[in-house]
PDB file of C-alpha atoms and ligand atoms in Angstrom:
ATOM      1  CA  MET M  97       0.052   0.089  -0.163  1.00  0.00           C
ATOM      2  CA  SER M  98       1.672   3.316  -1.025  1.00  0.00           C
ATOM      3  CA  ASN M  99       1.677   6.361   0.864  1.00  0.00           C
ATOM      4  CA  THR M 100       0.792   9.735  -0.681  1.00  0.00           C
ATOM      5  CA  ILE M 101       2.459  12.524   0.920  1.00  0.00           C
ATOM      6  CA  MET M 102       1.235  16.130  -0.579  1.00  0.00           C
ATOM      7  CA  GLY M 103       1.293  19.728   0.876  1.00  0.00           C
ATOM      8  CA  GLU M 104      -1.745  21.267   1.739  1.00  0.00           C
ATOM      9  CA  LEU M 105      -3.129  24.660   0.521  1.00  0.00           C
ATOM     10  CA  VAL M 106      -3.493  25.884   3.787  1.00  0.00           C
ATOM     11  CA  CYS M 107      -1.209  28.939   4.335  1.00  0.00           C
ATOM     12  CA  PRO M 108       0.852  28.512   7.569  1.00  0.00           C
ATOM     13  CA  ALA M 109       1.060  31.352  10.177  1.00  0.00           C
ATOM     14  CA  ALA M 110       4.499  32.287   8.601  1.00  0.00           C
ATOM     15  CA  ASN M 111       6.075  35.337   7.105  1.00  0.00           C
ATOM     16  CA  PHE M 112       6.237  35.384   3.193  1.00  0.00           C
ATOM     17  CA  ALA M 113       8.446  37.576   0.838  1.00  0.00           C
ATOM     18  CA  ILE M 114       7.498  38.616  -2.537  1.00  0.00           C
ATOM     19  CA  VAL M 115      10.307  39.754  -4.624  1.00  0.00           C
ATOM     20  CA  VAL M 116       8.846  42.097  -7.574  1.00  0.00           C
ATOM     21  CA  SER M 117      10.357  43.752 -10.685  1.00  0.00           C
ATOM     22  CA  ARG M 118       9.139  47.270 -11.380  1.00  0.00           C
ATOM     23  CA  PHE M 119      10.115  46.763 -15.077  1.00  0.00           C
ATOM     24  CA  ASN M 120       6.642  46.129 -16.693  1.00  0.00           C
ATOM     25  CA  ASP M 121       4.884  47.502 -13.503  1.00  0.00           C
ATOM     26  CA  LEU M 122       1.372  47.256 -15.238  1.00  0.00           C
ATOM     27  CA  ILE M 123       1.821  43.512 -15.180  1.00  0.00           C
ATOM     28  CA  THR M 124       3.765  42.945 -12.048  1.00  0.00           C
ATOM     29  CA  SER M 125       1.599  45.218  -9.645  1.00  0.00           C
ATOM     30  CA  ARG M 126      -1.269  42.933 -10.980  1.00  0.00           C
ATOM     31  CA  LEU M 127       1.221  39.648 -10.042  1.00  0.00           C
ATOM     32  CA  VAL M 128       1.726  40.983  -6.547  1.00  0.00           C
ATOM     33  CA  ASP M 129      -2.429  41.446  -6.366  1.00  0.00           C
ATOM     34  CA  GLY M 130      -2.907  37.849  -6.842  1.00  0.00           C
ATOM     35  CA  ALA M 131      -0.099  36.737  -4.666  1.00  0.00           C
ATOM     36  CA  CYS M 132      -1.427  38.683  -1.802  1.00  0.00           C
ATOM     37  CA  GLU M 133      -5.002  37.818  -2.338  1.00  0.00           C
ATOM     38  CA  THR M 134      -4.049  34.245  -2.547  1.00  0.00           C
ATOM     39  CA  ILE M 135      -2.239  34.100   0.751  1.00  0.00           C
ATOM     40  CA  VAL M 136      -5.074  35.638   2.298  1.00  0.00           C
ATOM     41  CA  ARG M 137      -7.791  33.460   0.747  1.00  0.00           C
ATOM     42  CA  HIS M 138      -5.844  30.470   1.741  1.00  0.00           C
ATOM     43  CA  GLY M 139      -5.786  31.578   5.518  1.00  0.00           C
ATOM     44  CA  GLY M 140      -2.389  33.533   5.795  1.00  0.00           C
ATOM     45  CA  ASP M 141      -2.044  36.930   7.071  1.00  0.00           C
ATOM     46  CA  ASP M 142      -1.536  40.026   5.330  1.00  0.00           C
ATOM     47  CA  SER M 143       0.892  41.625   7.932  1.00  0.00           C
ATOM     48  CA  LYS M 144       3.212  38.709   7.280  1.00  0.00           C
ATOM     49  CA  ILE M 145       4.084  39.616   3.730  1.00  0.00           C
ATOM     50  CA  ASP M 146       6.874  41.760   3.011  1.00  0.00           C
ATOM     51  CA  ILE M 147       7.184  42.936  -0.606  1.00  0.00           C
ATOM     52  CA  VAL M 148      10.725  43.759  -2.012  1.00  0.00           C
ATOM     53  CA  HIS M 149      10.982  45.977  -5.145  1.00  0.00           C
ATOM     54  CA  VAL M 150      13.713  45.589  -7.472  1.00  0.00           C
ATOM     55  CA  PRO M 151      14.588  47.216 -10.833  1.00  0.00           C
ATOM     56  CA  GLY M 152      14.133  44.464 -13.118  1.00  0.00           C
ATOM     57  CA  SER M 153      13.791  40.681 -13.463  1.00  0.00           C
ATOM     58  CA  PHE M 154      17.287  40.174 -13.702  1.00  0.00           C
ATOM     59  CA  GLU M 155      17.716  41.597 -10.126  1.00  0.00           C
ATOM     60  CA  ILE M 156      15.132  39.217  -8.836  1.00  0.00           C
ATOM     61  CA  PRO M 157      17.525  36.318  -7.802  1.00  0.00           C
ATOM     62  CA  LEU M 158      20.280  38.561  -5.576  1.00  0.00           C
ATOM     63  CA  ALA M 159      17.329  39.895  -3.519  1.00  0.00           C
ATOM     64  CA  ALA M 160      15.670  36.352  -3.483  1.00  0.00           C
ATOM     65  CA  LYS M 161      19.020  34.889  -2.224  1.00  0.00           C
ATOM     66  CA  LYS M 162      19.434  37.371   0.640  1.00  0.00           C
ATOM     67  CA  LEU M 163      15.438  36.963   1.873  1.00  0.00           C
ATOM     68  CA  ALA M 164      15.737  32.766   1.723  1.00  0.00           C
ATOM     69  CA  GLU M 165      19.001  33.003   3.520  1.00  0.00           C
ATOM     70  CA  CYS M 166      17.796  35.389   6.275  1.00  0.00           C
ATOM     71  CA  GLY M 167      15.832  32.731   7.981  1.00  0.00           C
ATOM     72  CA  LYS M 168      12.647  35.022   8.282  1.00  0.00           C
ATOM     73  CA  TYR M 169      10.662  33.540   5.766  1.00  0.00           C
ATOM     74  CA  ALA M 170       8.951  30.345   5.035  1.00  0.00           C
ATOM     75  CA  ALA M 171       9.263  31.203   1.173  1.00  0.00           C
ATOM     76  CA  VAL M 172      10.007  33.743  -1.185  1.00  0.00           C
ATOM     77  CA  ILE M 173       7.620  34.349  -4.377  1.00  0.00           C
ATOM     78  CA  CYS M 174       9.413  35.844  -7.295  1.00  0.00           C
ATOM     79  CA  LEU M 175       7.276  38.074  -9.414  1.00  0.00           C
ATOM     80  CA  GLY M 176       8.213  39.595 -12.896  1.00  0.00           C
ATOM     81  CA  ALA M 177       7.455  39.947 -16.572  1.00  0.00           C
ATOM     82  CA  VAL M 178       9.964  39.879 -19.436  1.00  0.00           C
ATOM     83  CA  ILE M 179       8.268  40.775 -22.561  1.00  0.00           C
ATOM     84  CA  GLN M 180      10.275  39.774 -26.081  1.00  0.00           C
ATOM     85  CA  GLY M 181      11.494  42.826 -27.564  1.00  0.00           C
ATOM     86  CA  ALA M 182      13.317  43.465 -31.092  1.00  0.00           C
ATOM     87  CA  THR M 183      16.408  41.719 -29.841  1.00  0.00           C
ATOM     88  CA  THR M 184      17.611  38.709 -28.180  1.00  0.00           C
ATOM     89  CA  HIS M 185      18.012  40.593 -24.759  1.00  0.00           C
ATOM     90  CA  HIS M 186      15.076  39.136 -23.220  1.00  0.00           C
ATOM     91  CA  GLU M 187      16.538  35.640 -23.799  1.00  0.00           C
ATOM     92  CA  TYR M 188      19.429  36.267 -21.580  1.00  0.00           C
ATOM     93  CA  ILE M 189      17.367  37.731 -18.742  1.00  0.00           C
ATOM     94  CA  ASN M 190      14.855  34.727 -18.945  1.00  0.00           C
ATOM     95  CA  SER M 191      17.665  31.968 -18.728  1.00  0.00           C
ATOM     96  CA  GLN M 192      19.679  33.774 -16.065  1.00  0.00           C
ATOM     97  CA  VAL M 193      16.428  34.538 -13.705  1.00  0.00           C
ATOM     98  CA  THR M 194      15.191  30.847 -14.262  1.00  0.00           C
ATOM     99  CA  ALA M 195      18.556  29.547 -13.216  1.00  0.00           C
ATOM    100  CA  GLY M 196      19.251  31.643 -10.696  1.00  0.00           C
ATOM    101  CA  ILE M 197      15.968  31.014  -8.977  1.00  0.00           C
ATOM    102  CA  MET M 198      16.340  27.490  -9.058  1.00  0.00           C
ATOM    103  CA  ASN M 199      19.879  27.745  -7.438  1.00  0.00           C
ATOM    104  CA  ILE M 200      18.735  29.728  -4.483  1.00  0.00           C
ATOM    105  CA  THR M 201      15.965  27.245  -3.750  1.00  0.00           C
ATOM    106  CA  GLN M 202      18.093  24.422  -4.167  1.00  0.00           C
ATOM    107  CA  GLN M 203      20.976  25.991  -2.368  1.00  0.00           C
ATOM    108  CA  THR M 204      19.042  27.434   0.493  1.00  0.00           C
ATOM    109  CA  GLY M 205      16.246  24.672   1.035  1.00  0.00           C
ATOM    110  CA  VAL M 206      13.659  27.389   1.202  1.00  0.00           C
ATOM    111  CA  PRO M 207      10.866  27.409  -1.540  1.00  0.00           C
ATOM    112  CA  VAL M 208      11.415  30.043  -3.793  1.00  0.00           C
ATOM    113  CA  THR M 209       8.759  30.128  -6.383  1.00  0.00           C
ATOM    114  CA  PHE M 210       8.897  31.318  -9.906  1.00  0.00           C
ATOM    115  CA  GLY M 211       6.178  33.837 -10.999  1.00  0.00           C
ATOM    116  CA  VAL M 212       7.753  35.518 -13.859  1.00  0.00           C
ATOM    117  CA  ILE M 213       5.950  35.818 -17.110  1.00  0.00           C
ATOM    118  CA  THR M 214       8.086  35.250 -20.299  1.00  0.00           C
ATOM    119  CA  CYS M 215       6.200  36.215 -23.129  1.00  0.00           C
ATOM    120  CA  GLU M 216       6.030  37.564 -26.699  1.00  0.00           C
ATOM    121  CA  SER M 217       3.793  40.540 -26.182  1.00  0.00           C
ATOM    122  CA  MET M 218       1.968  42.882 -23.695  1.00  0.00           C
ATOM    123  CA  ASP M 219      -1.419  41.139 -24.360  1.00  0.00           C
ATOM    124  CA  GLN M 220       0.062  37.628 -23.572  1.00  0.00           C
ATOM    125  CA  ALA M 221       1.424  39.071 -20.401  1.00  0.00           C
ATOM    126  CA  LEU M 222      -2.089  40.903 -19.333  1.00  0.00           C
ATOM    127  CA  ASP M 223      -3.628  37.334 -19.890  1.00  0.00           C
ATOM    128  CA  ARG M 224      -1.519  35.790 -17.449  1.00  0.00           C
ATOM    129  CA  ALA M 225      -1.585  38.869 -15.024  1.00  0.00           C
ATOM    130  CA  GLY M 226      -5.305  38.287 -13.994  1.00  0.00           C
ATOM    131  CA  GLY M 227      -6.615  38.215 -17.331  1.00  0.00           C
ATOM    132  CA  LYS M 228      -8.274  34.802 -19.416  1.00  0.00           C
ATOM    133  CA  VAL M 229      -5.206  32.761 -18.408  1.00  0.00           C
ATOM    134  CA  GLY M 230      -5.050  33.234 -14.989  1.00  0.00           C
ATOM    135  CA  ASN M 231      -2.631  35.015 -12.750  1.00  0.00           C
ATOM    136  CA  LYS M 232       1.308  33.629 -12.610  1.00  0.00           C
ATOM    137  CA  GLY M 233       1.229  35.462  -9.077  1.00  0.00           C
ATOM    138  CA  THR M 234      -1.398  33.388  -7.958  1.00  0.00           C
ATOM    139  CA  GLU M 235       0.253  30.322  -9.322  1.00  0.00           C
ATOM    140  CA  ALA M 236       3.382  31.161  -7.827  1.00  0.00           C
ATOM    141  CA  THR M 237       1.826  31.765  -4.370  1.00  0.00           C
ATOM    142  CA  LEU M 238       0.107  28.499  -4.416  1.00  0.00           C
ATOM    143  CA  ALA M 239       3.137  26.559  -5.231  1.00  0.00           C
ATOM    144  CA  ALA M 240       4.893  28.403  -2.103  1.00  0.00           C
ATOM    145  CA  ILE M 241       2.252  27.385  -0.081  1.00  0.00           C
ATOM    146  CA  GLU M 242       2.294  23.817  -1.170  1.00  0.00           C
ATOM    147  CA  MET M 243       5.871  23.341  -0.860  1.00  0.00           C
ATOM    148  CA  VAL M 244       6.139  24.823   2.592  1.00  0.00           C
ATOM    149  CA  ASN M 245       3.529  22.479   4.180  1.00  0.00           C
ATOM    150  CA  LEU M 246       5.305  19.447   2.104  1.00  0.00           C
ATOM    151  CA  LEU M 247       8.828  20.336   3.439  1.00  0.00           C
ATOM    152  CA  LYS M 248       7.229  19.924   6.957  1.00  0.00           C
ATOM    153  CA  LYS M 249       6.169  16.599   6.119  1.00  0.00           C
ATOM    154  CA  ILE M 250       9.292  15.080   4.330  1.00  0.00           C
ATOM    155  CA  GLY M 251      12.030  17.333   5.908  1.00  0.00           C
TER     156      GLY M 251
HETATM  157  N1  INI X 339      13.535  43.367 -17.088  1.00  0.00           N
HETATM  158  C1  INI X 339      12.312  42.735 -16.917  1.00  0.00           C
HETATM  159  O1  INI X 339      11.994  42.589 -16.002  1.00  0.00           O
HETATM  160  N2  INI X 339      11.508  42.763 -18.086  1.00  0.00           N
HETATM  161  C2  INI X 339      11.985  42.933 -19.366  1.00  0.00           C
HETATM  162  O2  INI X 339      11.095  42.728 -20.543  1.00  0.00           O
HETATM  163  C3  INI X 339      13.176  43.693 -19.359  1.00  0.00           C
HETATM  164  N3  INI X 339      13.551  43.990 -20.738  1.00  0.00           N
HETATM  165  O3  INI X 339      13.073  43.735 -21.647  1.00  0.00           O
HETATM  166  O4  INI X 339      14.865  44.591 -21.098  1.00  0.00           O
HETATM  167  C4  INI X 339      13.934  43.746 -18.018  1.00  0.00           C
HETATM  168  N4  INI X 339      14.918  44.542 -18.379  1.00  0.00           N
HETATM  169  C5  INI X 339      15.687  45.015 -17.217  1.00  0.00           C
HETATM  170  C6  INI X 339      16.658  43.860 -16.634  1.00  0.00           C
HETATM  171  O5  INI X 339      15.842  43.131 -15.882  1.00  0.00           O
HETATM  172  C7  INI X 339      17.778  44.558 -15.586  1.00  0.00           C
HETATM  173  O6  INI X 339      17.123  45.709 -14.645  1.00  0.00           O
HETATM  174  C8  INI X 339      18.605  45.614 -16.203  1.00  0.00           C
HETATM  175  O7  INI X 339      19.448  44.803 -17.455  1.00  0.00           O
HETATM  176  C9  INI X 339      19.668  46.166 -15.186  1.00  0.00           C
HETATM  177  O8  INI X 339      20.459  45.190 -14.559  1.00  0.00           O
END
C-alpha cells in the first residue's frame, strides 16, 4: 500500500516574502495583487507579507537569495514580466533569472517560486496577470504554500 504525501494549500502562520520587478509594472503590480490575495484567501495574514521591489527581473535572484538566507521567511515568491523585444535581450534575462531562482531554492532549501511571466507581447502578459489565462502571481503563491507544507512533512 503506497502513501501519498502532499502539501496542503492552507497557508501557515508564517512570513512570506515577495520579490517583484518594477520593469513592466503594469503587469507585475497585478501579479503582486494575485499573490497577496492568494495568501489571505488560503488563511494567511496580510501583515506577514513583505514586498521587496527590484528594478528588473535580472535583479530578482540576488534579492531572493538574501531573503531566502535570512531565516525570516517560509518562502520567497518571485514576480516579474519579461516581454520579448526586437532583440534577443529577453532570452539572456530569462535564462539567468530562471537558473538563478532554481539555484537559490536548491542551495537554501527554502521554497523560492517562479512567477516571472516570459512572453512575446503585452497582450500575452495581461492574459497571464489576472486575464483570461489566470494569474502567474497566484500560481507561484499556491506553489509556495504547497511546498512549505510539503517540506514540513518530508523534511
Ligand atoms: N526587465 C524585466 O523585468 N523585463 C523585461 O522585459 C526587460 N527587458 O525587456 O529589458 C527587463 N530588463 C531590465 C533588466 O531586468 C535589468 O533590470 C537591467 O538590465 C539592469 O540590470
